[in-house]
Amino acid sequence: MINQEFKAMLGAKNVIRNLAEYASARGKEIGYENVFDFSLGNPSVPAPQEFTDTMIQMLKDENPMKLHGYSPTLGDPSYKEAIAASLNKRFGMSYTANHIFPTTGAAGAISHAVRAVTKPGDTVLTIAPFFPEYKPYIEGAGCTLKVVPANTETFQINTEAFEEMLTSDVMAVLINTPNNPSGIAYSTQTLKYLADTMTKKAAEFGHPIYLLSDEPYREIIFKDADAPYVSKFYKNTLSCYSFSKALSLPGERIGYVAVNPEADDAEFIVPMCGQISRGIGHNCPPSIIQQAVGKVCDLTSDLSVYETNMNIIYDTLVDIGFTVVKPGGTFYILPKALEKDSVAFCNKAKDYDLILVPADNFGAPGFFRMAYCIDTEKVERAMPRLRQFAKEVYG
Ligand code: PLP
């Protein structure tokens, strides 16, 4: 008999994908330029020219056996060294290549990191609002995901609920900053609090509690945002990174786990990731992509469009009267809907060809997410439509 658990998952609707499909079908009817699609988190700017040039040069000049051969189990040394050097230079860390494990994006990074520091049956805590794919990542490792309710005033951490839920069965805490869907970056104060609380509780429970820091938006930071490097605050941190967003390479599936050199059992974690890969049929990202990204890992795409778009949308939302926290980064914003039921709110918005995502699945019912990784020209055209929708439907 086929696996009933996975079969049951087929019935669950993916809200974002459904909305994106609706947007594209509607686009065929009225022209996609007339559909204001804020559903998907796909970068809207190309990877830097240097990445393309590097790939072309490598394909022309380098040994094909090296470019297309199997990656070593623990990753291509040139990539690992480049990542360690880049993080050390930028954040004052002391990684070596041995602390870096190349993965297929952040999804691969989290899937390895969680398996390295938990066993089936353990609990992993995350903090709302959160990326809904955490559920399959964590449950796929046999763990239970528990969600700390959101602090909807600031989208920092709901400290009272966090302390209540940080019980002795919690082996790892999974955070995401800057955050999808809120766009908020955890402040220095928040990260100090998180580190102090986890250190205290770990001592009380007599076992380490690892921090899995999911940071694919780390480089998409807006002016004046306080968005420090998480691993600086807490030694038992595994940073899970992806080049999907800031380098605009989501289809290349490249990221890494960076193990804080001071972490408990740090020396075992990357080699263990190699063993975890065997069990889940993962291999490091393609050799050529590791080698190319290693050469450009200090660059980003031109990310300025995201801040431009954020400011236009934020100012308009405030002017209309929405309750909204200003993002410090990413390409998302999470305003409060104008009625309690954000699914109903987003359905009504569809009548105005505004494609907004209800945030119930992100652990923020009553809120909706706008992904503004689209052309600024379209964002500007969408704003009168947003005003019209709010005025006609909600007065
Ligand atoms: N974590 C968060 C918060 C994300 O938003 C995403 C992708 O959108 C991922 C992880 C997965 O990233 P990747 O596609 O690089 O695996």
mmCIF file of C-alpha atoms and ligand atoms in Angstrom:
data_model
loop_
_atom_site.group_PDB
_atom_site.id
_atom_site.type_symbol
_atom_site.label_atom_id
_atom_site.label_comp_id
_atom_site.label_asym_id
_atom_site.label_seq_id
_atom_site.Cartn_x
_atom_site.Cartn_y
_atom_site.Cartn_z
ATOM 1 C CA MET A 1 0.000 0.000 0.000
ATOM 2 C CA ILE A 2 1.314 3.482 -0.802
ATOM 3 C CA ASN A 3 2.255 5.782 2.075
ATOM 4 C CA GLN A 4 -0.978 7.199 3.457
ATOM 5 C CA GLU A 5 0.695 10.077 5.260
ATOM 6 C CA PHE A 6 2.117 11.585 2.063
ATOM 7 C CA LYS A 7 -1.083 10.762 0.202
ATOM 8 C CA ALA A 8 -3.073 12.742 2.774
ATOM 9 C CA MET A 9 -0.742 15.708 2.212
ATOM 10 C CA LEU A 10 -1.920 15.845 -1.419
ATOM 11 C CA GLY A 11 -5.317 17.019 -0.215
ATOM 12 C CA ALA A 12 -3.915 20.054 1.611
ATOM 13 C CA LYS A 13 -4.243 23.187 -0.464
ATOM 14 C CA ASN A 14 -1.178 25.362 -0.932
ATOM 15 C CA VAL A 15 -2.729 28.787 -0.553
ATOM 16 C CA ILE A 16 0.138 30.705 -2.158
ATOM 17 C CA ARG A 17 0.474 28.399 -5.176
ATOM 18 C CA ASN A 18 -3.321 28.480 -5.687
ATOM 19 C CA LEU A 19 -3.299 32.262 -5.641
ATOM 20 C CA ALA A 20 -0.349 32.429 -8.044
ATOM 21 C CA GLU A 21 -2.172 30.042 -10.394
ATOM 22 C CA TYR A 22 -5.306 32.159 -10.133
ATOM 23 C CA ALA A 23 -3.228 35.270 -10.928
ATOM 24 C CA SER A 24 -1.745 33.690 -14.012
ATOM 25 C CA ALA A 25 -5.170 32.432 -15.249
ATOM 26 C CA ARG A 26 -6.644 35.897 -14.642
ATOM 27 C CA GLY A 27 -3.635 37.376 -16.472
ATOM 28 C CA LYS A 28 -4.579 35.348 -19.552
ATOM 29 C CA GLU A 29 -8.049 36.920 -19.451
ATOM 30 C CA ILE A 30 -7.216 40.570 -18.843
ATOM 31 C CA GLY A 31 -3.457 40.792 -19.483
ATOM 32 C CA TYR A 32 -0.952 39.969 -16.748
ATOM 33 C CA GLU A 33 0.034 43.641 -16.532
ATOM 34 C CA ASN A 34 -3.455 44.301 -15.116
ATOM 35 C CA VAL A 35 -3.175 41.728 -12.328
ATOM 36 C CA PHE A 36 -1.489 43.062 -9.190
ATOM 37 C CA ASP A 37 0.094 39.856 -8.056
ATOM 38 C CA PHE A 38 1.719 40.107 -4.615
ATOM 39 C CA SER A 39 1.677 36.354 -3.987
ATOM 40 C CA LEU A 40 5.098 34.839 -4.701
ATOM 41 C CA GLY A 41 8.523 35.380 -3.131
ATOM 42 C CA ASN A 42 10.501 35.050 -6.360
ATOM 43 C CA PRO A 43 13.307 37.617 -6.765
ATOM 44 C CA SER A 44 12.461 40.194 -9.440
ATOM 45 C CA VAL A 45 16.014 41.297 -10.265
ATOM 46 C CA PRO A 46 18.593 39.200 -12.122
ATOM 47 C CA ALA A 47 21.734 37.696 -10.605
ATOM 48 C CA PRO A 48 24.737 40.008 -10.994
ATOM 49 C CA GLN A 49 26.519 39.969 -14.356
ATOM 50 C CA GLU A 50 29.644 38.722 -12.569
ATOM 51 C CA PHE A 51 27.888 35.443 -11.835
ATOM 52 C CA THR A 52 27.014 34.917 -15.520
ATOM 53 C CA ASP A 53 30.525 35.933 -16.600
ATOM 54 C CA THR A 54 32.043 33.539 -14.066
ATOM 55 C CA MET A 55 29.926 30.647 -15.318
ATOM 56 C CA ILE A 56 30.825 31.388 -18.957
ATOM 57 C CA GLN A 57 34.509 31.667 -18.149
ATOM 58 C CA MET A 58 34.464 28.414 -16.181
ATOM 59 C CA LEU A 59 32.642 26.520 -18.931
ATOM 60 C CA LYS A 60 35.055 27.841 -21.556
ATOM 61 C CA ASP A 61 38.345 27.491 -19.715
ATOM 62 C CA GLU A 62 38.144 24.947 -16.929
ATOM 63 C CA ASN A 63 38.507 21.200 -16.851
ATOM 64 C CA PRO A 64 35.074 19.620 -17.492
ATOM 65 C CA MET A 65 35.977 16.663 -15.285
ATOM 66 C CA LYS A 66 36.358 19.077 -12.374
ATOM 67 C CA LEU A 67 33.328 21.176 -13.275
ATOM 68 C CA HIS A 68 30.916 18.293 -13.714
ATOM 69 C CA GLY A 69 32.418 15.648 -11.458
ATOM 70 C CA TYR A 70 30.850 14.525 -8.202
ATOM 71 C CA SER A 71 31.200 17.029 -5.394
ATOM 72 C CA PRO A 72 33.090 15.682 -2.372
ATOM 73 C CA THR A 73 30.546 14.445 0.195
ATOM 74 C CA LEU A 74 31.205 17.408 2.477
ATOM 75 C CA GLY A 75 31.262 19.930 -0.362
ATOM 76 C CA ASP A 76 33.676 21.646 -2.718
ATOM 77 C CA PRO A 77 36.664 23.002 -0.734
ATOM 78 C CA SER A 78 36.838 26.240 -2.762
ATOM 79 C CA TYR A 79 33.201 27.034 -1.916
ATOM 80 C CA LYS A 80 33.578 26.164 1.764
ATOM 81 C CA GLU A 81 36.732 28.263 2.097
ATOM 82 C CA ALA A 82 35.168 31.226 0.308
ATOM 83 C CA ILE A 83 32.074 31.141 2.529
ATOM 84 C CA ALA A 84 34.107 30.870 5.737
ATOM 85 C CA ALA A 85 36.359 33.773 4.692
ATOM 86 C CA SER A 86 33.378 35.920 3.703
ATOM 87 C CA LEU A 87 31.507 35.354 6.988
ATOM 88 C CA ASN A 88 34.659 35.952 9.032
ATOM 89 C CA LYS A 89 35.361 39.208 7.245
ATOM 90 C CA ARG A 90 31.826 40.513 7.401
ATOM 91 C CA PHE A 91 30.770 39.365 10.852
ATOM 92 C CA GLY A 92 34.011 38.884 12.774
ATOM 93 C CA MET A 93 33.558 35.124 13.071
ATOM 94 C CA SER A 94 36.219 32.413 13.036
ATOM 95 C CA TYR A 95 34.777 29.764 10.744
ATOM 96 C CA THR A 96 37.028 27.405 8.805
ATOM 97 C CA ALA A 97 35.972 25.402 5.756
ATOM 98 C CA ASN A 98 35.248 22.548 8.181
ATOM 99 C CA HIS A 99 32.328 24.493 9.667
ATOM 100 C CA ILE A 100 30.555 24.943 6.317
ATOM 101 C CA PHE A 101 28.275 22.357 4.719
ATOM 102 C CA PRO A 102 26.923 23.180 1.219
ATOM 103 C CA THR A 103 23.214 22.461 0.803
ATOM 104 C CA THR A 104 20.439 22.771 -1.736
ATOM 105 C CA GLY A 105 19.203 26.164 -0.568
ATOM 106 C CA ALA A 106 17.859 27.004 2.874
ATOM 107 C CA ALA A 107 15.418 24.103 2.654
ATOM 108 C CA GLY A 108 18.336 21.663 2.452
ATOM 109 C CA ALA A 109 20.202 23.561 5.155
ATOM 110 C CA ILE A 110 17.344 23.411 7.665
ATOM 111 C CA SER A 111 16.635 19.767 6.844
ATOM 112 C CA HIS A 112 20.252 18.845 7.646
ATOM 113 C CA ALA A 113 20.633 21.135 10.648
ATOM 114 C CA VAL A 114 17.535 19.836 12.386
ATOM 115 C CA ARG A 115 18.555 16.210 11.920
ATOM 116 C CA ALA A 116 22.033 16.948 13.267
ATOM 117 C CA VAL A 117 20.783 18.304 16.599
ATOM 118 C CA THR A 118 17.587 16.352 17.287
ATOM 119 C CA LYS A 119 16.296 12.813 17.222
ATOM 120 C CA PRO A 120 12.797 11.691 16.197
ATOM 121 C CA GLY A 121 10.288 12.544 18.891
ATOM 122 C CA ASP A 122 12.020 15.770 19.979
ATOM 123 C CA THR A 123 10.336 19.137 19.877
ATOM 124 C CA VAL A 124 11.460 22.092 17.779
ATOM 125 C CA LEU A 125 10.112 25.510 18.655
ATOM 126 C CA THR A 126 9.547 28.237 16.090
ATOM 127 C CA ILE A 127 8.179 31.733 16.458
ATOM 128 C CA ALA A 128 5.182 33.121 14.571
ATOM 129 C CA PRO A 129 4.915 34.532 12.059
ATOM 130 C CA PHE A 130 6.851 31.730 10.383
ATOM 131 C CA PHE A 131 7.488 30.161 6.974
ATOM 132 C CA PRO A 132 4.859 27.379 6.608
ATOM 133 C CA GLU A 133 7.341 24.953 5.015
ATOM 134 C CA TYR A 134 8.933 24.587 8.460
ATOM 135 C CA LYS A 135 6.237 22.058 9.252
ATOM 136 C CA PRO A 136 7.301 19.506 6.594
ATOM 137 C CA TYR A 137 11.011 20.247 7.188
ATOM 138 C CA ILE A 138 10.697 19.508 10.905
ATOM 139 C CA GLU A 139 8.087 16.777 10.788
ATOM 140 C CA GLY A 140 10.081 15.067 8.027
ATOM 141 C CA ALA A 141 12.848 14.669 10.606
ATOM 142 C CA GLY A 142 10.361 12.970 12.948
ATOM 143 C CA CYS A 143 10.166 15.966 15.305
ATOM 144 C CA THR A 144 7.184 17.968 16.465
ATOM 145 C CA LEU A 145 7.020 21.648 15.502
ATOM 146 C CA LYS A 146 5.501 23.917 18.150
ATOM 147 C CA VAL A 147 4.754 27.531 17.321
ATOM 148 C CA VAL A 148 5.126 30.430 19.750
ATOM 149 C CA PRO A 149 2.259 32.852 18.987
ATOM 150 C CA ALA A 150 3.224 36.149 17.382
ATOM 151 C CA ASN A 151 3.865 39.434 19.085
ATOM 152 C CA THR A 152 1.603 41.286 16.671
ATOM 153 C CA GLU A 153 2.609 44.729 17.977
ATOM 154 C CA THR A 154 6.218 44.479 16.762
ATOM 155 C CA PHE A 155 6.689 40.995 15.231
ATOM 156 C CA GLN A 156 9.730 40.589 17.497
ATOM 157 C CA ILE A 157 9.341 37.760 20.054
ATOM 158 C CA ASN A 158 6.351 37.174 22.303
ATOM 159 C CA THR A 159 8.594 36.665 25.324
ATOM 160 C CA GLU A 160 5.968 35.463 27.773
ATOM 161 C CA ALA A 161 4.753 32.719 25.425
ATOM 162 C CA PHE A 162 8.323 31.830 24.411
ATOM 163 C CA GLU A 163 9.411 31.221 27.998
ATOM 164 C CA GLU A 164 6.299 29.186 28.709
ATOM 165 C CA MET A 165 6.849 26.987 25.645
ATOM 166 C CA LEU A 166 10.612 26.520 26.027
ATOM 167 C CA THR A 167 10.274 23.248 27.942
ATOM 168 C CA SER A 168 12.817 20.468 28.462
ATOM 169 C CA ASP A 169 11.687 18.472 25.389
ATOM 170 C CA VAL A 170 12.739 21.374 23.111
ATOM 171 C CA MET A 171 16.093 20.521 21.514
ATOM 172 C CA ALA A 172 16.161 23.297 18.939
ATOM 173 C CA VAL A 173 14.648 26.720 18.294
ATOM 174 C CA LEU A 174 14.146 27.681 14.648
ATOM 175 C CA ILE A 175 14.050 31.394 13.890
ATOM 176 C CA ASN A 176 13.954 33.432 10.695
ATOM 177 C CA THR A 177 15.337 36.937 10.530
ATOM 178 C CA PRO A 178 14.761 39.078 8.508
ATOM 179 C CA ASN A 179 11.430 37.377 8.513
ATOM 180 C CA ASN A 180 9.131 35.931 5.913
ATOM 181 C CA PRO A 181 6.288 37.032 6.122
ATOM 182 C CA SER A 182 6.655 40.107 8.402
ATOM 183 C CA GLY A 183 9.797 41.665 6.870
ATOM 184 C CA ILE A 184 10.951 42.376 10.433
ATOM 185 C CA ALA A 185 14.573 41.839 11.488
ATOM 186 C CA TYR A 186 15.242 40.694 15.047
ATOM 187 C CA SER A 187 16.963 43.527 16.889
ATOM 188 C CA THR A 188 20.108 43.377 19.025
ATOM 189 C CA GLN A 189 17.853 43.499 22.073
ATOM 190 C CA THR A 190 15.742 40.572 20.838
ATOM 191 C CA LEU A 191 18.768 38.423 20.024
ATOM 192 C CA LYS A 192 20.360 39.159 23.406
ATOM 193 C CA TYR A 193 17.122 38.170 25.093
ATOM 194 C CA LEU A 194 16.877 34.991 23.016
ATOM 195 C CA ALA A 195 20.472 34.001 23.789
ATOM 196 C CA ASP A 196 20.151 34.732 27.529
ATOM 197 C CA THR A 197 16.892 32.825 27.842
ATOM 198 C CA MET A 198 18.124 29.809 25.883
ATOM 199 C CA THR A 199 21.423 29.721 27.810
ATOM 200 C CA LYS A 200 19.552 29.835 31.113
ATOM 201 C CA LYS A 201 17.061 27.134 30.136
ATOM 202 C CA ALA A 202 19.741 24.856 28.653
ATOM 203 C CA ALA A 203 21.622 24.994 31.964
ATOM 204 C CA GLU A 204 18.406 24.275 33.851
ATOM 205 C CA PHE A 205 17.524 21.285 31.597
ATOM 206 C CA GLY A 206 21.077 19.935 31.489
ATOM 207 C CA HIS A 207 21.218 19.680 27.674
ATOM 208 C CA PRO A 208 22.112 22.083 24.891
ATOM 209 C CA ILE A 209 19.359 23.818 22.967
ATOM 210 C CA TYR A 210 20.553 24.616 19.456
ATOM 211 C CA LEU A 211 19.466 27.694 17.579
ATOM 212 C CA LEU A 212 18.696 27.073 13.906
ATOM 213 C CA SER A 213 18.900 30.489 12.290
ATOM 214 C CA ASP A 214 17.201 30.551 8.892
ATOM 215 C CA GLU A 215 18.543 33.622 7.125
ATOM 216 C CA PRO A 216 17.963 33.608 3.344
ATOM 217 C CA TYR A 217 17.079 37.337 3.490
ATOM 218 C CA ARG A 218 20.159 38.336 5.521
ATOM 219 C CA GLU A 219 21.470 40.718 2.865
ATOM 220 C CA ILE A 220 18.104 42.298 2.015
ATOM 221 C CA ILE A 221 18.228 44.920 4.743
ATOM 222 C CA PHE A 222 16.762 48.419 4.611
ATOM 223 C CA LYS A 223 18.174 51.731 5.781
ATOM 224 C CA ASP A 224 18.732 52.039 9.531
ATOM 225 C CA ALA A 225 17.507 48.504 10.302
ATOM 226 C CA ASP A 226 19.099 46.882 13.344
ATOM 227 C CA ALA A 227 19.771 43.410 11.908
ATOM 228 C CA PRO A 228 22.850 41.839 13.511
ATOM 229 C CA TYR A 229 24.391 38.452 12.687
ATOM 230 C CA VAL A 230 22.578 35.900 14.843
ATOM 231 C CA SER A 231 25.475 33.511 15.504
ATOM 232 C CA LYS A 232 27.403 36.327 17.278
ATOM 233 C CA PHE A 233 24.945 36.130 20.161
ATOM 234 C CA TYR A 234 24.684 32.415 20.895
ATOM 235 C CA LYS A 235 27.396 29.821 20.433
ATOM 236 C CA ASN A 236 25.118 26.849 19.752
ATOM 237 C CA THR A 237 23.941 28.368 16.476
ATOM 238 C CA LEU A 238 23.673 26.688 13.095
ATOM 239 C CA SER A 239 23.153 29.380 10.447
ATOM 240 C CA CYS A 240 21.083 28.182 7.497
ATOM 241 C CA TYR A 241 21.719 30.307 4.438
ATOM 242 C CA SER A 242 20.556 30.398 0.826
ATOM 243 C CA PHE A 243 21.682 32.299 -2.257
ATOM 244 C CA SER A 244 18.101 32.115 -3.571
ATOM 245 C CA LYS A 245 17.095 35.624 -2.600
ATOM 246 C CA ALA A 246 19.992 38.108 -2.377
ATOM 247 C CA LEU A 247 21.893 36.593 -5.329
ATOM 248 C CA SER A 248 18.644 35.778 -7.205
ATOM 249 C CA LEU A 249 19.561 32.112 -7.755
ATOM 250 C CA PRO A 250 16.525 30.212 -6.391
ATOM 251 C CA GLY A 251 16.612 27.637 -9.185
ATOM 252 C CA GLU A 252 20.266 26.791 -8.644
ATOM 253 C CA ARG A 253 19.513 25.405 -5.176
ATOM 254 C CA ILE A 254 22.582 26.616 -3.360
ATOM 255 C CA GLY A 255 23.071 27.490 0.297
ATOM 256 C CA TYR A 256 24.886 26.159 3.344
ATOM 257 C CA VAL A 257 24.863 25.346 7.027
ATOM 258 C CA ALA A 258 27.500 27.329 8.959
ATOM 259 C CA VAL A 259 28.248 25.792 12.364
ATOM 260 C CA ASN A 260 29.461 28.246 15.004
ATOM 261 C CA PRO A 261 33.021 27.067 15.816
ATOM 262 C CA GLU A 262 32.273 27.432 19.552
ATOM 263 C CA ALA A 263 29.157 25.234 19.416
ATOM 264 C CA ASP A 264 28.988 22.073 21.510
ATOM 265 C CA ASP A 265 30.274 19.201 19.339
ATOM 266 C CA ALA A 266 30.971 21.661 16.513
ATOM 267 C CA GLU A 267 33.607 19.396 14.960
ATOM 268 C CA PHE A 268 31.107 16.585 14.390
ATOM 269 C CA ILE A 269 28.229 18.510 12.873
ATOM 270 C CA VAL A 270 29.471 19.030 9.287
ATOM 271 C CA PRO A 271 30.724 15.428 8.946
ATOM 272 C CA MET A 272 27.381 14.287 10.362
ATOM 273 C CA CYS A 273 25.591 16.349 7.700
ATOM 274 C CA GLY A 274 27.419 14.198 5.138
ATOM 275 C CA GLN A 275 25.903 11.109 6.764
ATOM 276 C CA ILE A 276 22.464 12.736 6.967
ATOM 277 C CA SER A 277 22.693 13.415 3.212
ATOM 278 C CA ARG A 278 23.148 9.695 2.546
ATOM 279 C CA GLY A 279 19.987 8.880 4.455
ATOM 280 C CA ILE A 280 17.808 11.424 2.686
ATOM 281 C CA GLY A 281 19.305 10.982 -0.788
ATOM 282 C CA HIS A 282 20.672 14.533 -0.844
ATOM 283 C CA ASN A 283 23.914 15.444 -2.525
ATOM 284 C CA CYS A 284 25.735 18.720 -2.219
ATOM 285 C CA PRO A 285 24.648 21.257 -4.895
ATOM 286 C CA PRO A 286 26.104 20.761 -8.401
ATOM 287 C CA SER A 287 29.896 21.101 -8.465
ATOM 288 C CA ILE A 288 29.878 23.897 -11.031
ATOM 289 C CA ILE A 289 27.392 25.967 -9.002
ATOM 290 C CA GLN A 290 29.393 25.582 -5.786
ATOM 291 C CA GLN A 291 32.571 26.632 -7.601
ATOM 292 C CA ALA A 292 30.915 29.606 -9.319
ATOM 293 C CA VAL A 293 29.058 30.902 -6.258
ATOM 294 C CA GLY A 294 32.231 30.582 -4.188
ATOM 295 C CA LYS A 295 33.789 33.132 -6.538
ATOM 296 C CA VAL A 296 30.939 35.685 -6.220
ATOM 297 C CA CYS A 297 29.661 35.032 -2.691
ATOM 298 C CA ASP A 298 30.398 38.569 -1.516
ATOM 299 C CA LEU A 299 28.156 40.081 -4.204
ATOM 300 C CA THR A 300 24.404 40.559 -4.304
ATOM 301 C CA SER A 301 21.946 41.436 -7.027
ATOM 302 C CA ASP A 302 20.885 45.077 -7.143
ATOM 303 C CA LEU A 303 18.515 44.862 -4.180
ATOM 304 C CA SER A 304 17.503 48.530 -4.122
ATOM 305 C CA VAL A 305 14.148 47.907 -5.832
ATOM 306 C CA TYR A 306 12.852 46.075 -2.764
ATOM 307 C CA GLU A 307 13.331 49.042 -0.435
ATOM 308 C CA THR A 308 11.835 51.409 -3.028
ATOM 309 C CA ASN A 309 8.774 49.167 -3.320
ATOM 310 C CA MET A 310 8.491 48.729 0.446
ATOM 311 C CA ASN A 311 8.421 52.491 1.013
ATOM 312 C CA ILE A 312 5.714 53.050 -1.601
ATOM 313 C CA ILE A 313 3.528 50.287 -0.159
ATOM 314 C CA TYR A 314 4.155 51.137 3.495
ATOM 315 C CA ASP A 315 3.354 54.842 3.005
ATOM 316 C CA THR A 316 0.172 54.015 1.110
ATOM 317 C CA LEU A 317 -0.985 51.483 3.679
ATOM 318 C CA VAL A 318 -0.442 53.953 6.522
ATOM 319 C CA ASP A 319 -2.218 56.678 4.585
ATOM 320 C CA ILE A 320 -5.225 54.412 3.979
ATOM 321 C CA GLY A 321 -5.320 53.599 7.703
ATOM 322 C CA PHE A 322 -3.964 50.042 7.816
ATOM 323 C CA THR A 323 -2.182 48.839 10.949
ATOM 324 C CA VAL A 324 1.256 47.777 9.757
ATOM 325 C CA VAL A 325 4.790 47.355 11.139
ATOM 326 C CA LYS A 326 7.476 48.818 8.863
ATOM 327 C CA PRO A 327 9.771 46.071 7.495
ATOM 328 C CA GLY A 328 13.523 46.210 8.123
ATOM 329 C CA GLY A 329 14.292 43.953 5.167
ATOM 330 C CA THR A 330 13.162 41.108 2.820
ATOM 331 C CA PHE A 331 10.528 41.729 0.151
ATOM 332 C CA TYR A 332 7.472 41.116 2.321
ATOM 333 C CA ILE A 333 5.127 43.212 4.423
ATOM 334 C CA LEU A 334 2.412 41.942 6.780
ATOM 335 C CA PRO A 335 -0.431 44.428 7.338
ATOM 336 C CA LYS A 336 -3.514 43.722 9.420
ATOM 337 C CA ALA A 337 -6.574 42.970 7.277
ATOM 338 C CA LEU A 338 -9.522 45.345 7.425
ATOM 339 C CA GLU A 339 -11.738 42.587 8.754
ATOM 340 C CA LYS A 340 -11.091 39.792 11.220
ATOM 341 C CA ASP A 341 -11.183 37.070 8.583
ATOM 342 C CA SER A 342 -8.129 37.627 6.401
ATOM 343 C CA VAL A 343 -9.163 34.862 3.987
ATOM 344 C CA ALA A 344 -12.413 36.731 3.292
ATOM 345 C CA PHE A 345 -10.443 39.983 3.009
ATOM 346 C CA CYS A 346 -8.050 38.522 0.424
ATOM 347 C CA ASN A 347 -10.942 36.959 -1.501
ATOM 348 C CA LYS A 348 -12.620 40.346 -1.761
ATOM 349 C CA ALA A 349 -9.335 41.895 -2.911
ATOM 350 C CA LYS A 350 -9.329 39.443 -5.837
ATOM 351 C CA ASP A 351 -12.353 41.283 -7.257
ATOM 352 C CA TYR A 352 -9.992 44.260 -7.655
ATOM 353 C CA ASP A 353 -7.293 42.062 -9.206
ATOM 354 C CA LEU A 354 -5.175 42.484 -6.086
ATOM 355 C CA ILE A 355 -3.591 39.147 -5.200
ATOM 356 C CA LEU A 356 -2.859 39.201 -1.462
ATOM 357 C CA VAL A 357 -2.022 36.190 0.721
ATOM 358 C CA PRO A 358 -3.911 35.528 3.973
ATOM 359 C CA ALA A 359 -1.314 34.900 6.686
ATOM 360 C CA ASP A 360 -3.221 32.236 8.627
ATOM 361 C CA ASN A 361 -0.753 29.542 7.494
ATOM 362 C CA PHE A 362 2.126 31.758 8.619
ATOM 363 C CA GLY A 363 0.726 31.773 12.146
ATOM 364 C CA ALA A 364 -0.673 35.301 11.834
ATOM 365 C CA PRO A 365 -4.456 35.026 11.364
ATOM 366 C CA GLY A 366 -6.076 38.383 10.660
ATOM 367 C CA PHE A 367 -3.008 39.573 8.713
ATOM 368 C CA PHE A 368 -2.096 39.308 5.048
ATOM 369 C CA ARG A 369 1.229 39.146 3.239
ATOM 370 C CA MET A 370 2.269 41.204 0.242
ATOM 371 C CA ALA A 371 5.396 40.021 -1.623
ATOM 372 C CA TYR A 372 6.685 43.126 -3.402
ATOM 373 C CA CYS A 373 9.384 41.505 -5.515
ATOM 374 C CA ILE A 374 7.782 42.984 -8.627
ATOM 375 C CA ASP A 375 8.503 46.001 -10.849
ATOM 376 C CA THR A 376 8.166 49.375 -9.130
ATOM 377 C CA GLU A 377 6.038 50.605 -12.013
ATOM 378 C CA LYS A 378 3.490 47.905 -11.183
ATOM 379 C CA VAL A 379 3.624 48.652 -7.462
ATOM 380 C CA GLU A 380 2.852 52.286 -8.268
ATOM 381 C CA ARG A 381 -0.109 51.311 -10.461
ATOM 382 C CA ALA A 382 -1.401 48.976 -7.744
ATOM 383 C CA MET A 383 -1.670 51.669 -5.057
ATOM 384 C CA PRO A 384 -4.771 53.480 -6.419
ATOM 385 C CA ARG A 385 -6.385 50.042 -6.732
ATOM 386 C CA LEU A 386 -5.597 49.282 -3.092
ATOM 387 C CA ARG A 387 -7.143 52.610 -2.059
ATOM 388 C CA GLN A 388 -10.229 51.937 -4.178
ATOM 389 C CA PHE A 389 -10.647 48.442 -2.677
ATOM 390 C CA ALA A 390 -10.298 49.684 0.916
ATOM 391 C CA LYS A 391 -12.697 52.584 0.344
ATOM 392 C CA GLU A 392 -15.407 50.728 -1.580
ATOM 393 C CA VAL A 393 -15.443 47.573 0.552
ATOM 394 C CA TYR A 394 -14.593 48.911 4.017
ATOM 395 C CA GLY A 395 -15.627 52.578 3.761
HETATM 396 N N1 PLP B 1 13.135 29.928 4.669
HETATM 397 C C1 PLP B 1 12.391 30.996 4.342
HETATM 398 C C2 PLP B 1 11.989 31.940 5.396
HETATM 399 C C3 PLP B 1 11.998 31.201 3.012
HETATM 400 O O1 PLP B 1 11.250 32.273 2.713
HETATM 401 C C4 PLP B 1 12.390 30.265 2.031
HETATM 402 C C5 PLP B 1 11.967 30.411 0.638
HETATM 403 O O2 PLP B 1 11.149 31.207 0.270
HETATM 404 C C6 PLP B 1 13.166 29.173 2.430
HETATM 405 C C7 PLP B 1 13.531 29.035 3.755
HETATM 406 C C8 PLP B 1 13.627 28.145 1.440
HETATM 407 O O3 PLP B 1 14.662 28.708 0.711
HETATM 408 P P1 PLP B 1 15.336 27.946 -0.520
HETATM 409 O O4 PLP B 1 14.409 28.099 -1.668
HETATM 410 O O5 PLP B 1 16.611 28.637 -0.741
HETATM 411 O O6 PLP B 1 15.507 26.537 -0.128
#
